PDB file of C-alpha atoms in Angstrom:
ATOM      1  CA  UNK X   1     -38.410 -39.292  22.647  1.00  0.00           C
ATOM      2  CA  UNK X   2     -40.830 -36.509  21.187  1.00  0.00           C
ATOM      3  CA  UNK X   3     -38.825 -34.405  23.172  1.00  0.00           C
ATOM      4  CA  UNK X   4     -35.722 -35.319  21.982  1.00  0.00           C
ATOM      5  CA  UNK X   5     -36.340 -34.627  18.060  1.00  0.00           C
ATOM      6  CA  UNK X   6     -37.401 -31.464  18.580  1.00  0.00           C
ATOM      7  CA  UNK X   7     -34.371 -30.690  20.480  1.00  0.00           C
ATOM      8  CA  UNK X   8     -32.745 -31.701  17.543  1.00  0.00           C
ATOM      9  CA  UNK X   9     -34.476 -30.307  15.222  1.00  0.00           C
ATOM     10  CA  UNK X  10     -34.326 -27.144  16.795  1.00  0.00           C
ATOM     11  CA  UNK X  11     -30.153 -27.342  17.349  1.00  0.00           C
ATOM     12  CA  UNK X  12     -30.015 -28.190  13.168  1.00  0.00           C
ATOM     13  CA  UNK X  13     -32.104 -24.911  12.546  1.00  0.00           C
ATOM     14  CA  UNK X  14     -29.962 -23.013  14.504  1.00  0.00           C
ATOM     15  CA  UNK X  15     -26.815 -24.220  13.310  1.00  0.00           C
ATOM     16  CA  UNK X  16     -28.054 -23.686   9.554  1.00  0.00           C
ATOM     17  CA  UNK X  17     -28.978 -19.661  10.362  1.00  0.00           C
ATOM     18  CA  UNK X  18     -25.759 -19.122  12.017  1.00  0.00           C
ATOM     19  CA  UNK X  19     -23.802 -20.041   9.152  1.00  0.00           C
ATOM     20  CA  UNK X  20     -25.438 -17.710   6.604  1.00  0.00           C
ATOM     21  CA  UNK X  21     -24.266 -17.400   2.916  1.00  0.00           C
ATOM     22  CA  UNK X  22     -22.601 -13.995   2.844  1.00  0.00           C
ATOM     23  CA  UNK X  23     -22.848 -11.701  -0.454  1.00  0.00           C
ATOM     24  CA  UNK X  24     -20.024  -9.615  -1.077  1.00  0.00           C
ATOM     25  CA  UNK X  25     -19.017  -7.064  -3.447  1.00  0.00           C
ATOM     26  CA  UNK X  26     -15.435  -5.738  -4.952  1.00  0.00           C
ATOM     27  CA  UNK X  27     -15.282  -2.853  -6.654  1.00  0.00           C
ATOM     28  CA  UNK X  28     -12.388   0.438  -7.627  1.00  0.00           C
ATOM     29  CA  UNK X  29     -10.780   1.542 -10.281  1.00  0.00           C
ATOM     30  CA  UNK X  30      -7.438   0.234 -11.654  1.00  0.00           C
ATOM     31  CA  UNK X  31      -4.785   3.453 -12.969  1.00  0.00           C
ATOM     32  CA  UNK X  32      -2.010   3.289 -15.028  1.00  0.00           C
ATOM     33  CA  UNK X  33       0.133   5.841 -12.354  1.00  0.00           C
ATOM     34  CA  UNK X  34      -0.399   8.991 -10.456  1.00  0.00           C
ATOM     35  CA  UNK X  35      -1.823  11.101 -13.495  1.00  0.00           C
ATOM     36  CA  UNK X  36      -5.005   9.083 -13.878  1.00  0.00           C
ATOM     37  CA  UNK X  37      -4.892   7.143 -16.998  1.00  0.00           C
ATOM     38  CA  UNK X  38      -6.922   4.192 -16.432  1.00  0.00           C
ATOM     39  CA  UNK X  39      -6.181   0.832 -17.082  1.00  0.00           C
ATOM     40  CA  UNK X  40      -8.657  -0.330 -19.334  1.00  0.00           C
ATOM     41  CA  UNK X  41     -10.000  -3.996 -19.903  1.00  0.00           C
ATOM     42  CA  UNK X  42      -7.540  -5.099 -16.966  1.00  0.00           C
ATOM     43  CA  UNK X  43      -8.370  -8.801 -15.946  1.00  0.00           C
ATOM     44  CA  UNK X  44      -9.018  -8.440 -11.803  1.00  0.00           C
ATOM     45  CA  UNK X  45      -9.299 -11.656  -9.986  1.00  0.00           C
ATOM     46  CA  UNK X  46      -9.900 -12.264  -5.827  1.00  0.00           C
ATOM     47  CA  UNK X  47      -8.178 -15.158  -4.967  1.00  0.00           C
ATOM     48  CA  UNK X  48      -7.883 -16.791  -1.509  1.00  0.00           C
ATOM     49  CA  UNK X  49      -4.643 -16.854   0.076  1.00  0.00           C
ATOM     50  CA  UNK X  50      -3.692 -20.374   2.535  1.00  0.00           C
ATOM     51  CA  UNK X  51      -5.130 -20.630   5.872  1.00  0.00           C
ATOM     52  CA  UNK X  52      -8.300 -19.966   7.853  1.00  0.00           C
ATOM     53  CA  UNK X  53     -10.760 -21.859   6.045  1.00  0.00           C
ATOM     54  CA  UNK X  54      -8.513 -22.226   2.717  1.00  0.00           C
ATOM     55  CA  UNK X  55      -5.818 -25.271   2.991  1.00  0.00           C
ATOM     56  CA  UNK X  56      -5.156 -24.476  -0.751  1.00  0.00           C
ATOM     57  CA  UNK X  57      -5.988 -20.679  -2.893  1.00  0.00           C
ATOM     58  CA  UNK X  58      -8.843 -20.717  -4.684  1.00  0.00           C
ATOM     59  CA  UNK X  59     -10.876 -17.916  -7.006  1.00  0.00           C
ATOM     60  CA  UNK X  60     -13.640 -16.678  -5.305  1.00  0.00           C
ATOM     61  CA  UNK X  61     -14.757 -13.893  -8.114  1.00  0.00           C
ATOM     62  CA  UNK X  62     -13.282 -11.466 -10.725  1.00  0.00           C
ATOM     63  CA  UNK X  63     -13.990  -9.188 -13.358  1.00  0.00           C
ATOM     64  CA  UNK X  64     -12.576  -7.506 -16.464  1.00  0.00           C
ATOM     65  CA  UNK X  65     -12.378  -3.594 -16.242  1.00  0.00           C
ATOM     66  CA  UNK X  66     -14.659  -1.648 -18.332  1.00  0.00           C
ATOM     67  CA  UNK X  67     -12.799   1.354 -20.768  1.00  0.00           C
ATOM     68  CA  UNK X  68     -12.522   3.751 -17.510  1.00  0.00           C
ATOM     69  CA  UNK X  69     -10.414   1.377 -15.594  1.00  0.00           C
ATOM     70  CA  UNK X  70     -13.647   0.473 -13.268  1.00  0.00           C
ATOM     71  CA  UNK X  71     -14.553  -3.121 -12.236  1.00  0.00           C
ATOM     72  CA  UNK X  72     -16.939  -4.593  -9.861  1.00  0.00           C
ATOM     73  CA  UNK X  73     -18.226  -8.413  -8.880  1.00  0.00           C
ATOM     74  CA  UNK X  74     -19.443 -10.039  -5.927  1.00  0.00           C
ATOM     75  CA  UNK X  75     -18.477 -13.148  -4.459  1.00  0.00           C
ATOM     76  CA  UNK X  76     -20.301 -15.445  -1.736  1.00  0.00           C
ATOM     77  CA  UNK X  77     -18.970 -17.048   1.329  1.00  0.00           C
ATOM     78  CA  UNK X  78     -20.630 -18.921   4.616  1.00  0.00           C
ATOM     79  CA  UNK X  79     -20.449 -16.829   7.080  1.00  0.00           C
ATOM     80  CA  UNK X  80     -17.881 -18.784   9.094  1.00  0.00           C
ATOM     81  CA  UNK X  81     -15.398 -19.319   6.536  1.00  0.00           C
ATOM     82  CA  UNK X  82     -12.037 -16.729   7.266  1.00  0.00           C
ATOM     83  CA  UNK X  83      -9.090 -15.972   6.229  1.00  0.00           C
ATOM     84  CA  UNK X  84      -7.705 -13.029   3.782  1.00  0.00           C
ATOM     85  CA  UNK X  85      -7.288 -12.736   0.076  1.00  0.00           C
ATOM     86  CA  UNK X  86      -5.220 -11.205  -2.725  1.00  0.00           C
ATOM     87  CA  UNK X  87      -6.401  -8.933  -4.852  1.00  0.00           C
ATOM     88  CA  UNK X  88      -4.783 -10.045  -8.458  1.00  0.00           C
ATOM     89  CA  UNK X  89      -4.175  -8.789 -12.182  1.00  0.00           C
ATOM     90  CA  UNK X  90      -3.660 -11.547 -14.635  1.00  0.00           C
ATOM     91  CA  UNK X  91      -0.531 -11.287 -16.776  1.00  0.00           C
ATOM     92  CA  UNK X  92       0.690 -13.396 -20.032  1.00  0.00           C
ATOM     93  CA  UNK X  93       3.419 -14.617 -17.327  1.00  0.00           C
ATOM     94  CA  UNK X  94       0.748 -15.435 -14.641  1.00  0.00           C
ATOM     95  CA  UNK X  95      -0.315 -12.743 -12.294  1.00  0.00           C
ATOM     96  CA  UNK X  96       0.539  -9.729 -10.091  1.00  0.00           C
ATOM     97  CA  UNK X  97      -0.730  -9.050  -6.464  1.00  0.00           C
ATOM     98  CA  UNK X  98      -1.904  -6.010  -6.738  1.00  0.00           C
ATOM     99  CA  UNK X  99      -3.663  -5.876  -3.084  1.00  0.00           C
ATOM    100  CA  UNK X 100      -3.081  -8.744  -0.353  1.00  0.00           C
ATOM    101  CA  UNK X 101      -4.010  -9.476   2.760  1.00  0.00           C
ATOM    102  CA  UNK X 102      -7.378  -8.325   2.147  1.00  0.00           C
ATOM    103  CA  UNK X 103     -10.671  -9.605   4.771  1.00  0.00           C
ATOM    104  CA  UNK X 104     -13.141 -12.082   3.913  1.00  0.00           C
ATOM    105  CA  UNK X 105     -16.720 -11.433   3.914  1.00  0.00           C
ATOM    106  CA  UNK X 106     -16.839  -7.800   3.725  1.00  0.00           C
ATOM    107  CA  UNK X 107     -16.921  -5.182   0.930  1.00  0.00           C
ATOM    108  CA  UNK X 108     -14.181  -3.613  -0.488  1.00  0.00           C
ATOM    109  CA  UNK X 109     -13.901  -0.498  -2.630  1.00  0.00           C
ATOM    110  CA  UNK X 110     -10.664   0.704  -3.597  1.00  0.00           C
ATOM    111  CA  UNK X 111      -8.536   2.772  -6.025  1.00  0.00           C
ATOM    112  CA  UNK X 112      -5.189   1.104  -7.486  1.00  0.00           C
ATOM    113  CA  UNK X 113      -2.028   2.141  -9.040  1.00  0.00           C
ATOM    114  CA  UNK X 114       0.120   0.173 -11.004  1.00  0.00           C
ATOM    115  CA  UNK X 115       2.754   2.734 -10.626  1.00  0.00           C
ATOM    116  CA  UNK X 116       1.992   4.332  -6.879  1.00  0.00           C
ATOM    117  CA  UNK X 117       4.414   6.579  -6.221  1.00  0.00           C
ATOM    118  CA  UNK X 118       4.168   9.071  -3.033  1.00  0.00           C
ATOM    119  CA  UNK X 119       5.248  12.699  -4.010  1.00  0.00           C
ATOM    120  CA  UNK X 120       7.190  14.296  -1.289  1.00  0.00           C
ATOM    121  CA  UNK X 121       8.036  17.821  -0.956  1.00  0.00           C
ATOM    122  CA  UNK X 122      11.576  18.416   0.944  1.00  0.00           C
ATOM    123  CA  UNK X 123      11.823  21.860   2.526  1.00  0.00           C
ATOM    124  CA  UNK X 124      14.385  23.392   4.263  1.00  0.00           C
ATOM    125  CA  UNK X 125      14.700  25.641   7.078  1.00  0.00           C
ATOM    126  CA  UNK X 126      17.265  26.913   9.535  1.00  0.00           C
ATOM    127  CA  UNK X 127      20.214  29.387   9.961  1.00  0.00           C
ATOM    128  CA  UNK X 128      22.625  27.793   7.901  1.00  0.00           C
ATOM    129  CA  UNK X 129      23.928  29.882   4.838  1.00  0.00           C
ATOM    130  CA  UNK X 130      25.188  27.689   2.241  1.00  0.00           C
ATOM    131  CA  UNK X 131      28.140  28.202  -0.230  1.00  0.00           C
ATOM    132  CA  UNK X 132      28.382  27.791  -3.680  1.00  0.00           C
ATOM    133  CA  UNK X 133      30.489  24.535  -2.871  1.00  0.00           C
ATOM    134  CA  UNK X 134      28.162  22.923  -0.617  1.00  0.00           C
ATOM    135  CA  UNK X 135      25.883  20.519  -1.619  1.00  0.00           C
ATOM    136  CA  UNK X 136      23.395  19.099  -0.051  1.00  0.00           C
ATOM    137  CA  UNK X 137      22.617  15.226  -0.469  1.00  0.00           C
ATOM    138  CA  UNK X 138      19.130  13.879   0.164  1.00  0.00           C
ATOM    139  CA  UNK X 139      18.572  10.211   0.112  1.00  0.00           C
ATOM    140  CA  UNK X 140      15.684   7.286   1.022  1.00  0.00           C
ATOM    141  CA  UNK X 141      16.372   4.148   2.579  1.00  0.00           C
ATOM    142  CA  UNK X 142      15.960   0.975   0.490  1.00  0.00           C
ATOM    143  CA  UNK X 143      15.746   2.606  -2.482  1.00  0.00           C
ATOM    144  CA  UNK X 144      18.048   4.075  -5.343  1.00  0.00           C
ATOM    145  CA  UNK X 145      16.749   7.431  -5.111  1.00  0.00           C
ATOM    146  CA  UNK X 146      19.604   9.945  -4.330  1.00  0.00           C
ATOM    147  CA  UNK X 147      18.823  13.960  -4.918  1.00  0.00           C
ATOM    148  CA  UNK X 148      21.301  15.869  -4.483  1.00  0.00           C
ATOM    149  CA  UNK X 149      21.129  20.285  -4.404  1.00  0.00           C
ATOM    150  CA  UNK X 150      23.613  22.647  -4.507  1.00  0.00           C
ATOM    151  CA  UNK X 151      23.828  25.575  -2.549  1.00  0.00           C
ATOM    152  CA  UNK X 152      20.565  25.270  -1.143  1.00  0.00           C
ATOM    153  CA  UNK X 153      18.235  27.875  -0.282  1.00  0.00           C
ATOM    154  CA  UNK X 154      15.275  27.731   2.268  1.00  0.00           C
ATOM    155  CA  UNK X 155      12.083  26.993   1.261  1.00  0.00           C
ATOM    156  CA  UNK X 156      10.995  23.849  -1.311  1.00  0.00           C
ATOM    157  CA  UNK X 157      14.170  22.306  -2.722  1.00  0.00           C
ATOM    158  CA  UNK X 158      12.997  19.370  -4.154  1.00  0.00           C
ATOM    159  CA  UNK X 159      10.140  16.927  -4.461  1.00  0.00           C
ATOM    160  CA  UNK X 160      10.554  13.067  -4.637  1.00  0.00           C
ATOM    161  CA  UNK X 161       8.650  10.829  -5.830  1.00  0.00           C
ATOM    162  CA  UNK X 162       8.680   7.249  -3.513  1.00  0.00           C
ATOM    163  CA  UNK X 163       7.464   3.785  -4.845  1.00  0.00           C
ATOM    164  CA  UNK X 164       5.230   2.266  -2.186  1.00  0.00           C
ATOM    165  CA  UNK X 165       2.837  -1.187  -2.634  1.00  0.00           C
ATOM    166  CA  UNK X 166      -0.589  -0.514  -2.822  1.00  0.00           C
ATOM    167  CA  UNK X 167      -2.122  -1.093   0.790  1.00  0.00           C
ATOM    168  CA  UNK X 168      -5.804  -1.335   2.024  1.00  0.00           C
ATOM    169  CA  UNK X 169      -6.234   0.868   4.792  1.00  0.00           C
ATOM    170  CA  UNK X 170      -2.985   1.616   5.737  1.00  0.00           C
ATOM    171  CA  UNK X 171       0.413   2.984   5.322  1.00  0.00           C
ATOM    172  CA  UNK X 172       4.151   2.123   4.117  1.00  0.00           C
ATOM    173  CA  UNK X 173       6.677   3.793   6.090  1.00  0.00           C
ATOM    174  CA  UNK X 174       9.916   5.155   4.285  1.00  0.00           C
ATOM    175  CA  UNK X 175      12.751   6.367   5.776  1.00  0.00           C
ATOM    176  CA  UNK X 176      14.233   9.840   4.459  1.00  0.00           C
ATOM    177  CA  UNK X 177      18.300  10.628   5.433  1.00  0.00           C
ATOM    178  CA  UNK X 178      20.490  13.692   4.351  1.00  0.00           C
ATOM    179  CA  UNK X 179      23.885  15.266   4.777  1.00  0.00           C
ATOM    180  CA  UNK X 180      26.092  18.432   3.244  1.00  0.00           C
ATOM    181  CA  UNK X 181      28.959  16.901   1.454  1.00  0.00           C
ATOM    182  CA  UNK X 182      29.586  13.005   0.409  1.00  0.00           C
ATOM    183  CA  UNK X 183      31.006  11.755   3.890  1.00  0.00           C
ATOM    184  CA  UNK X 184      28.391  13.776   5.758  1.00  0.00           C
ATOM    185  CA  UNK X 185      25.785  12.233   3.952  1.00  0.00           C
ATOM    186  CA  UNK X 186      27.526   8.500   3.966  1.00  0.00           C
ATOM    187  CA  UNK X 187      27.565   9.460   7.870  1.00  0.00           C
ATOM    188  CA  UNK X 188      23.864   9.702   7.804  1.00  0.00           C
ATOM    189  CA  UNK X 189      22.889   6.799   5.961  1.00  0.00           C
ATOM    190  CA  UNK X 190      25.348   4.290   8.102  1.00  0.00           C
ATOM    191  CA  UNK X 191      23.094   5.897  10.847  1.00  0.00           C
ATOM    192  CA  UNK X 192      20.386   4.246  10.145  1.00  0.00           C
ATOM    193  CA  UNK X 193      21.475   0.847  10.832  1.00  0.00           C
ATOM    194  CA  UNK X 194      22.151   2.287  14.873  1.00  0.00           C
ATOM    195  CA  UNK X 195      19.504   1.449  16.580  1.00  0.00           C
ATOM    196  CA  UNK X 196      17.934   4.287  18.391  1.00  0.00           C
ATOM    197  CA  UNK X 197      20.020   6.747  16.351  1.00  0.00           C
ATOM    198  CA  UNK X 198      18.223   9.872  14.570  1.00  0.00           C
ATOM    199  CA  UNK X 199      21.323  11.193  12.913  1.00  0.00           C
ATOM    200  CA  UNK X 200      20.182  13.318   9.874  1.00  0.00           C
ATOM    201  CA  UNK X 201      16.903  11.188   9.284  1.00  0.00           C
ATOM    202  CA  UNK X 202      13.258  11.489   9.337  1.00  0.00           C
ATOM    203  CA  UNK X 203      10.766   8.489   8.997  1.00  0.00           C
ATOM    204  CA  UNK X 204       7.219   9.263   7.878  1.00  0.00           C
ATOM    205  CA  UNK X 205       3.630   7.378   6.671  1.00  0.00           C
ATOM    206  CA  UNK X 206       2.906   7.237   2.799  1.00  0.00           C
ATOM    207  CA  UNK X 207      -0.293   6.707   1.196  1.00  0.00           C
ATOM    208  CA  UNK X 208       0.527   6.610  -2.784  1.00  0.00           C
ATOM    209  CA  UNK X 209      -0.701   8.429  -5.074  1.00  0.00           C
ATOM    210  CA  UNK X 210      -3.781  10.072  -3.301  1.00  0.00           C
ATOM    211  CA  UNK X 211      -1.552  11.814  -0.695  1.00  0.00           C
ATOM    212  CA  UNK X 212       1.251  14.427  -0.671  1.00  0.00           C
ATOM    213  CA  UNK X 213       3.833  14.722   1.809  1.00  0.00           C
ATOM    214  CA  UNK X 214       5.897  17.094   3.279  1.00  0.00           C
ATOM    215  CA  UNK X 215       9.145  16.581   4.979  1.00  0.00           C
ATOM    216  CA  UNK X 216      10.863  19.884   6.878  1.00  0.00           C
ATOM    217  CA  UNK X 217      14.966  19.782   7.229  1.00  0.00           C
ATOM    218  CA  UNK X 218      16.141  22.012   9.673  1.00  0.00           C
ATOM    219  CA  UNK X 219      19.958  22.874   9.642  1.00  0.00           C
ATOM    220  CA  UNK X 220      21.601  25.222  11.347  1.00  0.00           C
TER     221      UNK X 220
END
């Protein structure tokens, strides 16, 4: 029977040091856009999205932003609990995600941008001499942005500037398409519903604000 307890004992010891209270900190600063200007005294909240260990969101931590835009708090969690979170500013109308699908139980340091907008540099190469009534027509997909450049030269013709989310650790792909003249360019962007098709378009990984990018056009 002596035997027995301990047993027991020792499975209930076990069981309590493998499901550990975990410490964890949150911490970044919060920008206005791409030029820096803090967001100041922003209300930052972590909150839990459904599933894993969370049947319904809770707040796990949060912070308001000093003058500089910076915050920082620390949240606790057993060890076992998972799932991800969503990284949140609070709003008179409720709140915006500002990060999601973020891990449990681990630190996280981050910059954010309200605005985060990619700048990309288009440049142009090839043999292609272009009149004074060509123009050339630059577009990106799922967006409103249209350039458009007439009588192009080579070299840097333009720079856009893309909205993408704000992502932890990774990247939003954007799709870039172009053509000389209106029906040229209409040409290209019905292209991009083809699958397999590369007509006049060039995909590519953006970052935000951190991270300039460079697309090359080649015509001939």
């Amino acid at each position: 029977m002596k035997k027995i307890f301990y047993l027991l004992l020792g499975f209930l010891f076990l069981s309590a040091c493998s499901d550990e209270t975990i410490v964890n900190e949150v911490s970044g600063t919060i920008y206005k856009n791409c030029d820096n200007s803090t967001y100041g005294y922003a209300e930052i909240a972590l909150k839990t999205n459904r599933g894993g260990s969370f049947s319904d969101p809770i707040i796990l931590g949060g912070d308001v932003a000093n003058g500089d835009g910076y915050f920082q708090f620390t949240y606790e969690l057993k060890e076992s609990e998972k799932g991800t979170a969503e990284l949140i500013l609070s709003n008179p109308d409720g709140y915006t995600v500002l990060l999601d699908d973020l891990p449990l139980n681990r630190d996280i340091k981050t910059n954010i941008y309200i605005e985060n907008k990619s700048p990309v540099s288009i440049k142009l190469s090839g043999s292609r001499v272009f009149q004074i009534t060509d123009t050339l027509f630059i577009g990106v997909k799922n967006t409103s942005i249209k350039e458009q450049v007439v009588q192009p030269t080579n070299g840097v013709i333009a720079t856009l500037k893309i909205n993408v989310p704000n992502e932890y650790k990774s990247t939003t792909q954007k799709t870039i398409y172009y053509g000389v003249g209106t029906s040229d360019f209409q040409k290209s962007k019905d292209a991009l519903s083809i699958p397999d098709s590369v007509y006049q378009h060039v995909s590519l990984q953006l970052k935000g604000c951190d991270v300039s990018e460079q697309v090359d056009l080649t015509i001939n």
